[in-house]
Amino acid sequence: MSLPVLTDKDFASDQDVRWCPGCGDYSILAQMKKVMPTLGIPREKIVFISGIGCSSRFPYYMNTYGMHTIHGRAPAVATGLKTVQPDLMVWVITGDGDGLSIGGNHLMHCIRRNMDLNIVLFNNRIYGLTKGQYSPTSPLGKRTKSTPMGAIDNPLHPLSIAIGAEATFVARSIDTNIKHLGATLKRAAEHSGTSFIEVYQNCNVFNDGAWDYAKDRNTKADTTLELEHGKPLIFGKDRDKGIRLNGLEPEVVQLGKGITEDDLLFHDEKALEPSLAYLLSRMRYEDGFPEPIGVFRSVDAPRYDELVNDQIALATKEQGPGELDKLYGSGETWTVA
């Protein structure tokens, strides 16, 4: 018996989408619904788990299983679910506020364990749901309702954190670059282990234009660099600029006048040593670099969910099924009068 052929409409729930008109979240939702049918996975085997924030309404809008959890705890809930139901495809939807503030600890440990989860972090550099306070990714000097004189916290950089925690799949895309975004989500879904995707997402109410330099058709060729495995780091409207190393420091160079593609850094997403991926994650527009988009890292490593279930299977084989009464009565016990 063949499975029915699903379309993006099959993954749309009957809930009214309650994001502000023009929000970048709509684009991410649309691309997710387009990617889902291409994976060949029944809807009852897919779960979306979120925390708190505008992004975290996502599970309501997908016609799959889903859980809207509490602030920052989506990675923890997803870890538990994937461990006991390893046949499920589990997605974690979070934002820069939800995932990197109260949820930072949960996010880091989920990534280092290499759970077979797909984490999508919507980064709009602001707290949108709570009406415009600065977030962990807001740049220095950002004036908001909670920083009227300008933010003085050093911002966190999501991909640098993910790579530092040894993420096995790390990528970045942009809400308006829909073809690239869809392809990135699909690659993440196909990865075995934790996939972490940062999406530059516009909050047109409280932080409009935060990513204009990376999205404007007149500037994006010079301010972004699309990563391709095994290819040199070339960018620019005329494809005449590149990135090379000067000692341990990256620098922008102009091709020609003695500088060829062979002088440039070549991207290797399969490198087990994450130093190159981390270097790329540190390239900032405000420092004169193009900001990379695409897959930074894609490597294989043991998965926590597989290992823990292997241990349970081995313990059951060696010791037999556990008995709850024996467990309660084992070791030191006390009677409280």
CSV table of C-alpha atoms in Angstrom, one decimal:
chain,number,residue,atom,x,y,z
A,1,MET,CA,0.0,0.0,0.0
A,2,SER,CA,1.5,3.3,-1.1
A,3,LEU,CA,1.5,6.3,1.1
A,4,PRO,CA,-0.6,9.4,-0.1
A,5,VAL,CA,1.5,12.1,-1.7
A,6,LEU,CA,1.5,15.1,0.6
A,7,THR,CA,1.8,18.7,-0.4
A,8,ASP,CA,2.6,21.9,1.5
A,9,LYS,CA,-1.1,22.4,2.0
A,10,ASP,CA,-1.3,19.2,4.0
A,11,PHE,CA,1.1,20.6,6.5
A,12,ALA,CA,-0.9,23.8,7.1
A,13,SER,CA,-3.0,23.7,10.2
A,14,ASP,CA,-6.5,25.2,10.6
A,15,GLN,CA,-5.2,27.8,13.0
A,16,ASP,CA,-5.2,31.5,12.0
A,17,VAL,CA,-1.6,32.7,11.7
A,18,ARG,CA,-1.2,35.5,14.3
A,19,TRP,CA,2.0,37.2,13.4
A,20,CYS,CA,2.2,40.9,12.4
A,21,PRO,CA,1.7,41.5,8.7
A,22,GLY,CA,5.1,41.6,7.0
A,23,CYS,CA,6.8,39.5,9.7
A,24,GLY,CA,9.7,37.4,8.4
A,25,ASP,CA,8.2,34.4,10.3
A,26,TYR,CA,5.7,33.9,7.5
A,27,SER,CA,8.5,33.2,5.0
A,28,ILE,CA,10.1,30.6,7.3
A,29,LEU,CA,6.7,28.9,7.9
A,30,ALA,CA,6.1,28.8,4.1
A,31,GLN,CA,9.4,27.2,3.3
A,32,MET,CA,9.0,24.7,6.1
A,33,LYS,CA,5.7,23.6,4.7
A,34,LYS,CA,7.2,23.2,1.3
A,35,VAL,CA,10.1,21.1,2.6
A,36,MET,CA,8.1,18.7,4.7
A,37,PRO,CA,6.5,16.8,1.8
A,38,THR,CA,9.9,16.2,0.2
A,39,LEU,CA,11.2,14.3,3.2
A,40,GLY,CA,8.8,11.4,2.7
A,41,ILE,CA,7.9,11.2,6.4
A,42,PRO,CA,4.3,10.8,7.6
A,43,ARG,CA,2.9,13.8,9.5
A,44,GLU,CA,2.3,11.6,12.6
A,45,LYS,CA,6.0,11.0,12.8
A,46,ILE,CA,6.9,14.8,12.9
A,47,VAL,CA,6.9,17.0,16.0
A,48,PHE,CA,7.6,20.7,16.4
A,49,ILE,CA,8.5,21.9,19.9
A,50,SER,CA,8.9,25.5,20.8
A,51,GLY,CA,9.5,27.7,23.9
A,52,ILE,CA,8.2,31.3,24.3
A,53,GLY,CA,8.2,34.1,21.8
A,54,CYS,CA,6.8,35.0,18.4
A,55,SER,CA,8.7,32.2,16.8
A,56,SER,CA,7.3,29.7,19.3
A,57,ARG,CA,3.8,29.9,17.9
A,58,PHE,CA,5.1,27.8,15.0
A,59,PRO,CA,3.7,24.4,16.2
A,60,TYR,CA,0.2,25.8,16.1
A,61,TYR,CA,0.6,26.4,12.4
A,62,MET,CA,2.0,23.1,11.3
A,63,ASN,CA,-0.4,20.2,10.8
A,64,THR,CA,1.8,17.8,12.7
A,65,TYR,CA,2.3,16.9,16.3
A,66,GLY,CA,3.6,19.8,18.4
A,67,MET,CA,4.3,21.2,21.8
A,68,HIS,CA,4.4,24.8,23.0
A,69,THR,CA,6.6,24.5,26.1
A,70,ILE,CA,8.0,27.1,28.5
A,71,HIS,CA,10.6,29.8,28.1
A,72,GLY,CA,13.9,28.3,26.9
A,73,ARG,CA,13.1,24.7,27.7
A,74,ALA,CA,12.2,23.4,24.2
A,75,PRO,CA,15.6,21.7,23.8
A,76,ALA,CA,15.1,19.8,27.1
A,77,VAL,CA,11.6,18.7,26.2
A,78,ALA,CA,12.8,17.7,22.7
A,79,THR,CA,15.7,15.7,24.2
A,80,GLY,CA,13.3,13.7,26.3
A,81,LEU,CA,10.9,13.0,23.5
A,82,LYS,CA,13.6,12.0,21.0
A,83,THR,CA,15.2,9.7,23.5
A,84,VAL,CA,12.1,7.7,24.2
A,85,GLN,CA,10.6,8.0,20.7
A,86,PRO,CA,13.6,7.7,18.4
A,87,ASP,CA,11.5,7.1,15.4
A,88,LEU,CA,10.1,10.7,15.4
A,89,MET,CA,11.6,13.6,13.5
A,90,VAL,CA,11.8,16.4,16.0
A,91,TRP,CA,12.2,20.1,15.3
A,92,VAL,CA,13.0,22.8,17.9
A,93,ILE,CA,11.7,26.3,17.0
A,94,THR,CA,13.2,29.1,19.0
A,95,GLY,CA,14.3,32.7,18.8
A,96,ASP,CA,17.3,34.7,19.9
A,97,GLY,CA,15.6,35.7,23.1
A,98,ASP,CA,14.1,32.3,24.0
A,99,GLY,CA,17.1,30.2,22.9
A,100,LEU,CA,20.0,32.4,24.0
A,101,SER,CA,18.9,33.9,27.3
A,102,ILE,CA,17.0,31.7,29.7
A,103,GLY,CA,17.4,28.8,27.3
A,104,GLY,CA,21.1,29.2,26.6
A,105,ASN,CA,22.1,26.4,29.0
A,106,HIS,CA,19.5,23.9,27.6
A,107,LEU,CA,20.5,24.8,24.0
A,108,MET,CA,24.2,24.3,24.6
A,109,HIS,CA,23.9,20.9,26.2
A,110,CYS,CA,21.4,19.7,23.6
A,111,ILE,CA,23.9,20.6,20.9
A,112,ARG,CA,26.9,19.1,22.6
A,113,ARG,CA,25.0,15.8,23.1
A,114,ASN,CA,24.4,15.6,19.3
A,115,MET,CA,20.8,14.7,19.7
A,116,ASP,CA,19.1,13.9,16.4
A,117,LEU,CA,17.2,17.1,16.4
A,118,ASN,CA,16.7,20.1,14.1
A,119,ILE,CA,17.0,23.4,15.8
A,120,VAL,CA,15.9,26.5,13.9
A,121,LEU,CA,16.7,29.8,15.7
A,122,PHE,CA,14.9,32.9,14.4
A,123,ASN,CA,17.2,35.9,14.9
A,124,ASN,CA,15.6,39.3,14.7
A,125,ARG,CA,18.0,40.9,17.3
A,126,ILE,CA,15.1,42.0,19.5
A,127,TYR,CA,12.4,40.8,21.9
A,128,GLY,CA,9.3,41.1,19.7
A,129,LEU,CA,6.6,39.4,21.7
A,130,THR,CA,7.3,41.5,24.8
A,131,LYS,CA,7.3,44.6,22.6
A,132,GLY,CA,10.8,45.7,21.8
A,133,GLN,CA,13.4,45.1,24.5
A,134,TYR,CA,17.0,44.4,23.6
A,135,SER,CA,17.9,40.7,23.2
A,136,PRO,CA,21.1,38.7,23.6
A,137,THR,CA,21.9,39.3,19.9
A,138,SER,CA,21.2,43.1,19.9
A,139,PRO,CA,24.3,45.0,18.8
A,140,LEU,CA,26.3,47.2,21.1
A,141,GLY,CA,24.7,50.7,21.3
A,142,LYS,CA,21.2,49.4,20.3
A,143,ARG,CA,18.6,51.8,21.7
A,144,THR,CA,15.4,50.0,22.8
A,145,LYS,CA,12.7,50.3,25.5
A,146,SER,CA,15.0,48.6,28.0
A,147,THR,CA,18.2,50.2,26.8
A,148,PRO,CA,17.3,53.9,26.1
A,149,MET,CA,20.9,55.0,26.2
A,150,GLY,CA,22.1,52.1,24.1
A,151,ALA,CA,22.9,48.4,24.9
A,152,ILE,CA,26.2,47.8,26.7
A,153,ASP,CA,26.1,44.0,26.7
A,154,ASN,CA,28.4,42.3,24.2
A,155,PRO,CA,26.0,40.4,21.8
A,156,LEU,CA,26.0,36.7,21.5
A,157,HIS,CA,26.6,35.2,18.0
A,158,PRO,CA,24.4,32.1,17.6
A,159,LEU,CA,26.6,30.2,15.2
A,160,SER,CA,29.8,30.8,17.2
A,161,ILE,CA,28.0,29.3,20.2
A,162,ALA,CA,26.8,26.3,18.3
A,163,ILE,CA,30.2,25.6,16.8
A,164,GLY,CA,31.9,26.0,20.2
A,165,ALA,CA,29.5,23.4,21.6
A,166,GLU,CA,30.7,21.0,18.8
A,167,ALA,CA,27.5,21.1,16.7
A,168,THR,CA,27.7,18.6,13.9
A,169,PHE,CA,25.6,20.6,11.4
A,170,VAL,CA,25.6,24.4,11.4
A,171,ALA,CA,24.0,26.7,8.8
A,172,ARG,CA,22.7,30.2,8.3
A,173,SER,CA,20.0,31.5,5.9
A,174,ILE,CA,17.8,34.6,5.4
A,175,ASP,CA,14.0,34.8,5.6
A,176,THR,CA,13.7,36.5,2.2
A,177,ASN,CA,16.1,34.3,0.4
A,178,ILE,CA,13.4,31.6,0.0
A,179,LYS,CA,15.2,29.3,-2.3
A,180,HIS,CA,18.3,29.2,-0.1
A,181,LEU,CA,16.2,28.9,3.0
A,182,GLY,CA,14.3,25.9,1.7
A,183,ALA,CA,17.4,24.1,0.6
A,184,THR,CA,19.1,24.8,4.0
A,185,LEU,CA,16.1,23.4,5.9
A,186,LYS,CA,16.1,20.3,3.7
A,187,ARG,CA,19.8,19.7,4.3
A,188,ALA,CA,19.3,20.1,8.0
A,189,ALA,CA,16.4,17.6,8.0
A,190,GLU,CA,18.6,15.0,6.2
A,191,HIS,CA,21.5,15.3,8.7
A,192,SER,CA,21.9,12.6,11.4
A,193,GLY,CA,22.6,14.5,14.7
A,194,THR,CA,21.9,18.0,15.9
A,195,SER,CA,21.4,20.5,13.1
A,196,PHE,CA,21.4,24.1,14.1
A,197,ILE,CA,20.2,26.8,11.6
A,198,GLU,CA,20.2,30.5,12.3
A,199,VAL,CA,17.7,32.5,10.2
A,200,TYR,CA,18.1,36.2,9.8
A,201,GLN,CA,14.5,37.2,10.3
A,202,ASN,CA,13.0,40.7,10.2
A,203,CYS,CA,10.8,42.1,12.9
A,204,ASN,CA,9.2,44.9,11.0
A,205,VAL,CA,7.5,46.4,14.1
A,206,PHE,CA,10.2,46.6,16.7
A,207,ASN,CA,13.5,46.2,14.7
A,208,ASP,CA,12.7,46.8,11.1
A,209,GLY,CA,15.7,46.7,8.7
A,210,ALA,CA,18.1,44.9,11.1
A,211,TRP,CA,19.3,42.8,8.2
A,212,ASP,CA,18.8,45.1,5.3
A,213,TYR,CA,22.5,45.1,4.4
A,214,ALA,CA,22.2,41.3,3.8
A,215,LYS,CA,18.9,41.4,2.0
A,216,ASP,CA,18.9,44.5,-0.2
A,217,ARG,CA,19.4,43.5,-3.8
A,218,ASN,CA,21.8,46.4,-4.3
A,219,THR,CA,24.1,45.4,-1.4
A,220,LYS,CA,23.7,41.7,-0.6
A,221,ALA,CA,26.3,40.5,-3.2
A,222,ASP,CA,29.0,42.5,-1.4
A,223,THR,CA,27.7,41.9,2.2
A,224,THR,CA,27.0,38.2,2.1
A,225,LEU,CA,29.1,35.2,1.0
A,226,GLU,CA,27.3,31.9,0.0
A,227,LEU,CA,29.3,29.0,1.2
A,228,GLU,CA,29.9,26.1,-1.2
A,229,HIS,CA,31.8,23.0,-0.1
A,230,GLY,CA,35.2,22.6,-1.8
A,231,LYS,CA,34.9,26.1,-3.4
A,232,PRO,CA,37.0,29.2,-2.7
A,233,LEU,CA,35.4,32.0,-0.6
A,234,ILE,CA,34.5,34.4,-3.4
A,235,PHE,CA,31.9,37.1,-3.3
A,236,GLY,CA,30.9,40.5,-4.8
A,237,LYS,CA,28.6,41.6,-7.5
A,238,ASP,CA,31.3,40.8,-10.1
A,239,ARG,CA,32.6,37.8,-8.2
A,240,ASP,CA,35.9,39.7,-7.9
A,241,LYS,CA,36.5,39.6,-4.1
A,242,GLY,CA,37.6,36.8,-1.8
A,243,ILE,CA,38.7,35.9,1.7
A,244,ARG,CA,42.2,34.7,2.4
A,245,LEU,CA,44.2,34.1,5.6
A,246,ASN,CA,46.9,36.6,6.6
A,247,GLY,CA,48.6,34.5,9.3
A,248,LEU,CA,45.6,33.5,11.5
A,249,GLU,CA,43.5,36.5,10.5
A,250,PRO,CA,41.0,36.5,7.6
A,251,GLU,CA,41.2,39.4,5.2
A,252,VAL,CA,39.3,40.7,2.1
A,253,VAL,CA,41.3,40.8,-1.1
A,254,GLN,CA,40.6,41.8,-4.7
A,255,LEU,CA,41.1,39.1,-7.3
A,256,GLY,CA,43.6,40.0,-10.0
A,257,LYS,CA,47.0,41.8,-9.8
A,258,GLY,CA,48.7,38.7,-8.7
A,259,ILE,CA,45.9,37.3,-6.5
A,260,THR,CA,44.1,34.2,-7.8
A,261,GLU,CA,41.5,31.9,-6.5
A,262,ASP,CA,44.2,29.5,-5.3
A,263,ASP,CA,45.3,32.1,-2.8
A,264,LEU,CA,41.9,32.1,-1.1
A,265,LEU,CA,40.4,30.1,1.7
A,266,PHE,CA,38.5,27.0,0.4
A,267,HIS,CA,35.5,26.0,2.3
A,268,ASP,CA,35.5,22.5,3.9
A,269,GLU,CA,32.2,21.8,5.7
A,270,LYS,CA,33.4,18.2,6.3
A,271,ALA,CA,36.4,19.3,8.4
A,272,LEU,CA,36.4,17.5,11.8
A,273,GLU,CA,38.4,20.4,13.3
A,274,PRO,CA,35.9,23.2,13.7
A,275,SER,CA,38.3,26.1,13.7
A,276,LEU,CA,37.6,27.2,10.1
A,277,ALA,CA,33.8,27.1,10.7
A,278,TYR,CA,34.3,29.1,13.8
A,279,LEU,CA,36.4,31.7,11.9
A,280,LEU,CA,33.6,32.0,9.4
A,281,SER,CA,31.0,32.5,12.1
A,282,ARG,CA,33.0,35.5,13.4
A,283,MET,CA,33.0,37.4,10.1
A,284,ARG,CA,30.9,40.5,10.6
A,285,TYR,CA,29.5,43.1,8.2
A,286,GLU,CA,30.4,45.9,10.7
A,287,ASP,CA,34.0,44.7,10.6
A,288,GLY,CA,34.2,45.0,6.8
A,289,PHE,CA,33.5,41.3,6.0
A,290,PRO,CA,30.7,39.6,4.0
A,291,GLU,CA,28.6,37.5,6.3
A,292,PRO,CA,28.6,33.8,5.2
A,293,ILE,CA,25.3,32.0,4.5
A,294,GLY,CA,24.9,28.3,3.9
A,295,VAL,CA,26.3,25.3,5.6
A,296,PHE,CA,29.3,26.0,7.8
A,297,ARG,CA,29.8,22.5,9.1
A,298,SER,CA,28.4,19.1,8.4
A,299,VAL,CA,30.2,16.1,10.1
A,300,ASP,CA,29.2,12.8,11.6
A,301,ALA,CA,29.5,12.0,15.3
A,302,PRO,CA,27.9,9.6,17.9
A,303,ARG,CA,24.4,10.6,18.8
A,304,TYR,CA,23.2,10.7,22.4
A,305,ASP,CA,19.7,9.3,21.6
A,306,GLU,CA,21.3,6.3,20.0
A,307,LEU,CA,23.9,5.7,22.7
A,308,VAL,CA,21.4,6.0,25.6
A,309,ASN,CA,19.1,3.5,24.0
A,310,ASP,CA,22.0,1.2,23.3
A,311,GLN,CA,22.9,1.3,26.9
A,312,ILE,CA,19.3,0.5,28.0
A,313,ALA,CA,19.2,-2.4,25.5
A,314,LEU,CA,22.5,-3.8,26.8
A,315,ALA,CA,21.5,-3.4,30.5
A,316,THR,CA,18.2,-5.2,29.7
A,317,LYS,CA,20.0,-8.0,28.0
A,318,GLU,CA,22.6,-8.5,30.8
A,319,GLN,CA,20.3,-8.0,33.8
A,320,GLY,CA,16.8,-8.7,32.5
A,321,PRO,CA,13.8,-6.4,32.7
A,322,GLY,CA,13.8,-4.1,35.7
A,323,GLU,CA,11.3,-4.4,38.6
A,324,LEU,CA,10.1,-1.3,40.2
A,325,ASP,CA,9.6,-2.8,43.7
A,326,LYS,CA,13.2,-4.1,43.7
A,327,LEU,CA,14.5,-0.7,42.6
A,328,TYR,CA,12.6,1.1,45.4
A,329,GLY,CA,13.9,-1.4,48.0
A,330,SER,CA,17.5,-1.5,46.8
A,331,GLY,CA,20.4,0.3,48.5
A,332,GLU,CA,19.9,2.2,51.8
A,333,THR,CA,16.3,2.8,52.8
A,334,TRP,CA,14.8,4.7,55.8
A,335,THR,CA,11.4,4.5,57.5
A,336,VAL,CA,10.2,7.9,58.5
A,337,ALA,CA,7.9,7.8,61.6
